[in-house]
PDB file of C-alpha atoms (C1' of nucleotides) in Angstrom:
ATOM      1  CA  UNK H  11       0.000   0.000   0.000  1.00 53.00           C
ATOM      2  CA  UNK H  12       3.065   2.416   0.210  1.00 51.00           C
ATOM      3  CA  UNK H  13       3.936   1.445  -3.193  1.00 57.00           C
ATOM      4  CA  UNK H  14       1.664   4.130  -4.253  1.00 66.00           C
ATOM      5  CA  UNK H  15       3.751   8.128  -2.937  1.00 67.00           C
ATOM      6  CA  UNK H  16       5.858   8.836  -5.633  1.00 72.00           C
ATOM      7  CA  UNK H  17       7.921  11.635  -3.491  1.00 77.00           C
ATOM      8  CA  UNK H  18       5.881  13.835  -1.534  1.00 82.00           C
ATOM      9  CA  UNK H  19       7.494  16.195   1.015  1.00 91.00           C
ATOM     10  CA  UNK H  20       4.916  17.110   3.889  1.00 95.00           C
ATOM     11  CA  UNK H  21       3.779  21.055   2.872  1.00 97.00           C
ATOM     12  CA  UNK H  22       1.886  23.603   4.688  1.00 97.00           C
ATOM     13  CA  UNK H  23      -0.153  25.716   4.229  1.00 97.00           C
ATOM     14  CA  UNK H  24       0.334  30.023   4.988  1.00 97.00           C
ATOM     15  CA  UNK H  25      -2.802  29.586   7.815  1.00 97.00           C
ATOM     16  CA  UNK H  26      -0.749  26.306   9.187  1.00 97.00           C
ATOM     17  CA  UNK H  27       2.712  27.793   9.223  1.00 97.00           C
ATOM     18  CA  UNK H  28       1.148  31.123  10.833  1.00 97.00           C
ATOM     19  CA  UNK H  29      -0.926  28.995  13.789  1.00 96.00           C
ATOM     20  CA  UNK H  30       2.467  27.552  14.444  1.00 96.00           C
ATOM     21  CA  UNK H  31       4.355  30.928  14.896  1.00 97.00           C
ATOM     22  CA  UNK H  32       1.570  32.706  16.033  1.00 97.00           C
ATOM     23  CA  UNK H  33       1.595  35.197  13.865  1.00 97.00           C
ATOM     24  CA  UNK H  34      -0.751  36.462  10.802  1.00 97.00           C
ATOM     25  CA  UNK H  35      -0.846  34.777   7.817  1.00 97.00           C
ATOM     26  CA  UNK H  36       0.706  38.090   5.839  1.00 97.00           C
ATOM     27  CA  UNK H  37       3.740  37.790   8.080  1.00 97.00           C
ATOM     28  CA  UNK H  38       4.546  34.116   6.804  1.00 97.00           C
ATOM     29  CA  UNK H  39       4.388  35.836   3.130  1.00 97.00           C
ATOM     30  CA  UNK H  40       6.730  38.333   4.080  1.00 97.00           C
ATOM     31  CA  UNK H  41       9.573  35.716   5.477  1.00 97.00           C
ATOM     32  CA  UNK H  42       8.720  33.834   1.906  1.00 97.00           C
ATOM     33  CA  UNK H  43       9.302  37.014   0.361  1.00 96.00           C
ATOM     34  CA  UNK H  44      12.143  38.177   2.029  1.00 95.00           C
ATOM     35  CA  UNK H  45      13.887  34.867   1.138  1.00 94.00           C
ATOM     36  CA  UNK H  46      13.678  33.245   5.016  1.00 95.00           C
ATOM     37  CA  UNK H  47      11.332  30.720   4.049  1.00 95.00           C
ATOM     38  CA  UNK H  48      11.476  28.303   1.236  1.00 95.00           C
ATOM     39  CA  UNK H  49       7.920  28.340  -0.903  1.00 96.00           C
ATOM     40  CA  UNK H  50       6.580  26.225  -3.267  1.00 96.00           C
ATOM     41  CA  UNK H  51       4.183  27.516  -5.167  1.00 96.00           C
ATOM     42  CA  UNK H  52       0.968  26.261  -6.257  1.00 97.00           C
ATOM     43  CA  UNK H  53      -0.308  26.317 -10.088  1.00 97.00           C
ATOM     44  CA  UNK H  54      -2.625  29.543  -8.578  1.00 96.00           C
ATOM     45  CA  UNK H  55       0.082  30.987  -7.239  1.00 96.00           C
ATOM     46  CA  UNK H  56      -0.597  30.569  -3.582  1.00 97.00           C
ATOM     47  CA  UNK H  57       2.791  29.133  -0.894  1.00 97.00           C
ATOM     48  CA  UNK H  58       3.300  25.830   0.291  1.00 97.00           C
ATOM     49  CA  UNK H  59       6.010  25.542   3.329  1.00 97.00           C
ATOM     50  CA  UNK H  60       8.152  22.971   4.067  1.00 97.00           C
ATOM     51  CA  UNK H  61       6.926  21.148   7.144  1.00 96.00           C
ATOM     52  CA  UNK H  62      10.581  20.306   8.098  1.00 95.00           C
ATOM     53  CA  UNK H  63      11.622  23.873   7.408  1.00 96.00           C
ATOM     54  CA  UNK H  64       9.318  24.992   9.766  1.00 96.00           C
ATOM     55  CA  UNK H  65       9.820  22.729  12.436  1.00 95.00           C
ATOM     56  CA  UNK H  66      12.853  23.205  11.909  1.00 94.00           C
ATOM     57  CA  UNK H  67      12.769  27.002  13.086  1.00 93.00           C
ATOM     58  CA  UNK H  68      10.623  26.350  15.457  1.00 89.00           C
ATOM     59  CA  UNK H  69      12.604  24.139  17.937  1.00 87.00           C
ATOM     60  CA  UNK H  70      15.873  26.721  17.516  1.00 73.00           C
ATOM     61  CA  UNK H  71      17.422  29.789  15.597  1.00 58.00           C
ATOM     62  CA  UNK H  72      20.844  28.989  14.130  1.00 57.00           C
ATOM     63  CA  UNK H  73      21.927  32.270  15.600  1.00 50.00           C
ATOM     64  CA  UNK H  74      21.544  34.392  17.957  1.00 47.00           C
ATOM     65  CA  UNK H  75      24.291  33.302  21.101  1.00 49.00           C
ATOM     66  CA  UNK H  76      24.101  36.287  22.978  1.00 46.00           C
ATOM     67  CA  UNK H  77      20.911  37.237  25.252  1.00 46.00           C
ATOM     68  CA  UNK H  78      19.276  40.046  26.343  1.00 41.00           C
TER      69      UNK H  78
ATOM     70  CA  UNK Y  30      17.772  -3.538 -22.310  1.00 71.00           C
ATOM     71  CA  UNK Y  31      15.866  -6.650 -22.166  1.00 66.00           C
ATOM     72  CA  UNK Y  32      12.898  -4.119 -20.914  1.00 61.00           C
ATOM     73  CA  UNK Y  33       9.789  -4.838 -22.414  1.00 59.00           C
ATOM     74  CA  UNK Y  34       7.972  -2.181 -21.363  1.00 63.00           C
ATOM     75  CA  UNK Y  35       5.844   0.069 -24.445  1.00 65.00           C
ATOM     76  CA  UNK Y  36       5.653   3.321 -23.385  1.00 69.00           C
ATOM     77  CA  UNK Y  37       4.712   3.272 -19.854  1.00 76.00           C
ATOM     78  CA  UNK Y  38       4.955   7.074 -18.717  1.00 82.00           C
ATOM     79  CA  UNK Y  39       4.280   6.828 -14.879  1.00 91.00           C
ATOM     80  CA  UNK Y  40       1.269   8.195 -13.993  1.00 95.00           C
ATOM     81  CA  UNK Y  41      -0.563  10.180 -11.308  1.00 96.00           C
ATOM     82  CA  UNK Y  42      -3.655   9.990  -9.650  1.00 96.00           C
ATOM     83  CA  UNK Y  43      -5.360  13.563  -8.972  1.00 97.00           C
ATOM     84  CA  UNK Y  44      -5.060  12.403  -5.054  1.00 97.00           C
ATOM     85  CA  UNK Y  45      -1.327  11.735  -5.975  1.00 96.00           C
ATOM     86  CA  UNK Y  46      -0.761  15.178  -7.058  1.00 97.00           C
ATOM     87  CA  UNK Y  47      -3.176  16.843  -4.466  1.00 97.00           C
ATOM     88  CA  UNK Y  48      -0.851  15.469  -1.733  1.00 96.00           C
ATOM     89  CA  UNK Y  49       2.428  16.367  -3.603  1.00 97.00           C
ATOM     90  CA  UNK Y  50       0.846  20.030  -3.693  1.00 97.00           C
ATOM     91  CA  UNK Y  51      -0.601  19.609  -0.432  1.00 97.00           C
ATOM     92  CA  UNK Y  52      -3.964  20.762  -2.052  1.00 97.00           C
ATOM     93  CA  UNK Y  53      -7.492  19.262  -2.870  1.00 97.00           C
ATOM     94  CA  UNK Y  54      -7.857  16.946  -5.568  1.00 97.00           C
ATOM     95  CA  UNK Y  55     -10.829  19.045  -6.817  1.00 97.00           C
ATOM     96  CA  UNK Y  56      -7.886  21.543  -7.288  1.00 97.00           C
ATOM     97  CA  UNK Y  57      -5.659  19.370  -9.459  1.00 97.00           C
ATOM     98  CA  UNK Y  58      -8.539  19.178 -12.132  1.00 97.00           C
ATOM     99  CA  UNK Y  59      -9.192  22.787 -11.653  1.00 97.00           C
ATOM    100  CA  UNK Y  60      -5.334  22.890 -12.991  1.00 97.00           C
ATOM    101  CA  UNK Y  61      -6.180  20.416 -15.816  1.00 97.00           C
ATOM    102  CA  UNK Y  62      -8.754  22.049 -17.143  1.00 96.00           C
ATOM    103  CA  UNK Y  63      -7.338  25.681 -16.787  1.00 95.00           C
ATOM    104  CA  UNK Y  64      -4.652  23.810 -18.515  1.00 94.00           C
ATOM    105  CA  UNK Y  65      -2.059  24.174 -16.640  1.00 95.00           C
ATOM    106  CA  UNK Y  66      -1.349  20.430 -16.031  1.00 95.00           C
ATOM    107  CA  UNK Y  67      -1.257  17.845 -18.767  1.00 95.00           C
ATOM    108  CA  UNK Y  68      -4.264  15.364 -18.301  1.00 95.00           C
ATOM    109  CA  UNK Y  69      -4.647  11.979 -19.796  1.00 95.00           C
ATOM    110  CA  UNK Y  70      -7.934  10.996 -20.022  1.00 96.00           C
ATOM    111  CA  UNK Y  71      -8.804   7.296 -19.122  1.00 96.00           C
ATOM    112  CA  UNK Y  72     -11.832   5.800 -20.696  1.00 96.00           C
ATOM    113  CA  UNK Y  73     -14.262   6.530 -18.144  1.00 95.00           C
ATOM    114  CA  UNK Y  74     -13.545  10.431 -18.154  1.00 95.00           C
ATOM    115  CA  UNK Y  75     -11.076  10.388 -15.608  1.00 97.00           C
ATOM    116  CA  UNK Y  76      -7.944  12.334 -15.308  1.00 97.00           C
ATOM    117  CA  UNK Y  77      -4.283  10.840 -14.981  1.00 97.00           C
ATOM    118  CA  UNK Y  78      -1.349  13.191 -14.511  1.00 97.00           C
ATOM    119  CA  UNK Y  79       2.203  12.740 -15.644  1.00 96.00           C
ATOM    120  CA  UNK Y  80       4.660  12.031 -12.369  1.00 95.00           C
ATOM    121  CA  UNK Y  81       7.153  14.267 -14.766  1.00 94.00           C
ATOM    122  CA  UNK Y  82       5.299  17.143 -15.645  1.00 95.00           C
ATOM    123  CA  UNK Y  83       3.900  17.160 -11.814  1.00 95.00           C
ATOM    124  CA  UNK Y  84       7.475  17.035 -10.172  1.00 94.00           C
ATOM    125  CA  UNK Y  85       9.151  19.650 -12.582  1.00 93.00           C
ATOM    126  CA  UNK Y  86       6.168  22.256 -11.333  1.00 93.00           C
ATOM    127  CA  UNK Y  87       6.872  20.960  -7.301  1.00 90.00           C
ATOM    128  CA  UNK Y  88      10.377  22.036  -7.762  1.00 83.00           C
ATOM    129  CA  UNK Y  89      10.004  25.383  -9.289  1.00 64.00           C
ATOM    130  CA  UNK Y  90      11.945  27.117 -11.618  1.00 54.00           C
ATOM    131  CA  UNK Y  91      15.949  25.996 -12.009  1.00 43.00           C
ATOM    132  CA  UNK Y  92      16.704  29.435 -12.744  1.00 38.00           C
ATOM    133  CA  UNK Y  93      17.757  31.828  -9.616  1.00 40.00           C
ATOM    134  CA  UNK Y  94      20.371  34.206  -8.641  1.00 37.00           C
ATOM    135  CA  UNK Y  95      20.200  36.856  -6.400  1.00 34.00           C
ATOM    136  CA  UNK Y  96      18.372  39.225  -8.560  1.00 34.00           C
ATOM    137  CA  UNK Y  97      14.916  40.540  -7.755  1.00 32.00           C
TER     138      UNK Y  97
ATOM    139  C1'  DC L   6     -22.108  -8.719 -11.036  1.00 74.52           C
ATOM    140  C1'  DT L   7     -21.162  -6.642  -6.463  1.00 74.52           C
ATOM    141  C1'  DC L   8     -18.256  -3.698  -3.471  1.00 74.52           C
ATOM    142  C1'  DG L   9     -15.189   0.145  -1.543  1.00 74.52           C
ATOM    143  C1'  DA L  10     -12.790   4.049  -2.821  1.00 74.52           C
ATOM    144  C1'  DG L  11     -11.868   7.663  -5.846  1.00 74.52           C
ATOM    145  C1'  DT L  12     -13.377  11.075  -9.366  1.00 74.52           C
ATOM    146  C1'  DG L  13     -16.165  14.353 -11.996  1.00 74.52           C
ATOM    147  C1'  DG L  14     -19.332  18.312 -12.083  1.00 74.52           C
ATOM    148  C1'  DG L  15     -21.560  22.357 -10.003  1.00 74.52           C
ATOM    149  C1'  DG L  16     -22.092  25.751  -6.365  1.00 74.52           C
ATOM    150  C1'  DT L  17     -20.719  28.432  -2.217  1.00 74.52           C
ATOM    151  C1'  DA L  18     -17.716  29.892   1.810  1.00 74.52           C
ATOM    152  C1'  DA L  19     -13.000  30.563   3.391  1.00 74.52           C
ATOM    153  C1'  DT L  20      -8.257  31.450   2.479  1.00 74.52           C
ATOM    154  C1'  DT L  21      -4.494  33.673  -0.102  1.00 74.52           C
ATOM    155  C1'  DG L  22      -2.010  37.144  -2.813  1.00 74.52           C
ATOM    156  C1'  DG L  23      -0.607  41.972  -3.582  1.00 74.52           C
ATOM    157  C1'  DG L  24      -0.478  46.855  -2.363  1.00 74.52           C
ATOM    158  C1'  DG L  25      -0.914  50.519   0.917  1.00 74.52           C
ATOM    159  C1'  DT L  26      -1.223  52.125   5.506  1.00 74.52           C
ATOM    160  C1'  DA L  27      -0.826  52.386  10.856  1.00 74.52           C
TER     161       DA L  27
ATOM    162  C1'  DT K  30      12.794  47.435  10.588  1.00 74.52           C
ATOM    163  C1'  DC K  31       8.934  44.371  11.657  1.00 74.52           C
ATOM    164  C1'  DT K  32       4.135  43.252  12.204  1.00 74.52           C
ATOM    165  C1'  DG K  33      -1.156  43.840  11.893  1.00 74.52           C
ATOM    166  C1'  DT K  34      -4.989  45.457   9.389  1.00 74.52           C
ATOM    167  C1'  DC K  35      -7.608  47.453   5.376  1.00 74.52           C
ATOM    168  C1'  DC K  36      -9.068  46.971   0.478  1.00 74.52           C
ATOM    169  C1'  DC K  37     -10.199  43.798  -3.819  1.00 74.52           C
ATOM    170  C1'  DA K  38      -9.534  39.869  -7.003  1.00 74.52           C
ATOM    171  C1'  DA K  39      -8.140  35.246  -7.597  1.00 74.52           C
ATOM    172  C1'  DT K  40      -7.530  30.683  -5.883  1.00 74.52           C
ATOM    173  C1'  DT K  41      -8.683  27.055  -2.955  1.00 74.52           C
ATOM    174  C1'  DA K  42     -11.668  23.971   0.156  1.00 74.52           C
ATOM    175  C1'  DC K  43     -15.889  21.485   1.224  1.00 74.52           C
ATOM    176  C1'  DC K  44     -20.976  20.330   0.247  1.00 74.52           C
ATOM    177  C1'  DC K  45     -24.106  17.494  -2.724  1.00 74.52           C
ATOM    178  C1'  DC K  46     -24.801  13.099  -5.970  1.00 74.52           C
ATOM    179  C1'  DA K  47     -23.807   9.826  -9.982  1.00 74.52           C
ATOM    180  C1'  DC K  48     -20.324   7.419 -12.400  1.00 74.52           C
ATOM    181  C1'  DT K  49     -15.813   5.048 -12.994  1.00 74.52           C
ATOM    182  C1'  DC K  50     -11.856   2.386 -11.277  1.00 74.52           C
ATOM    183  C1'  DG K  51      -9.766  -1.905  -9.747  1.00 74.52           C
TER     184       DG K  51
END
DNA sequence: CTCGAGTGGGGTAATTGGGGTA
DNA sequence: TCTGTCCCAATTACCCCACTCG
């Protein structure tokens, strides 16, 4: 029964990836925008994010080793 | 090549591709019929997709540099 | 032929994209 | 500089039922 996923790579959606940072959808464009966030794009033209991506993020910035 | 294969062109399902794009498959024939996708027709009326057409448009375009 | 799951077609609500502003 | 909200237009998601696929 697994002989049938070709290569599928788990996506969001903007909503998902915006629940998850707690932020508004619009942000999530921006970081897609500005580069920070890898986007595939639908055949309409609306993002997908990378699950892993954004898990990724989530559990810890690669920078950042001062605080404040 | 002892292959005896015809010309089998692996094919997609529209709930292959809907879970590749992380979309509804009700979506995926929108894209058919707006003609954005390639759609093979199977006797009954239904739609296949082409694994190679669908995984060119997941990755995007193969040309990038850093100009915007 | 029967059966479970998927698909097609149409219609409507929700989300998304892009720009401009606070 | 970064984010939230407004607008409008386009795209997408979910509802129905009948037919096709394997």
């Amino acid at each position: 029964m697994t002989t049938r996923t070709p290569d599928a790579e788990p996506l969001l959606t903007p909503a998902e990836v915006a629940t998850m940072f707690r932020v508004d959808p619009k942000t999530v464009t921006r970081w897609a925008k500005a580069g920070k966030l890898t986007s595939i794009r639908t055949l309409g033209g609306h993002r997908r994010y990378r699950e892993a991506e954004v898990r990724a993020l989530l559990k810890g910035v690669p920078s950042m080793g001062s605080d404040l």
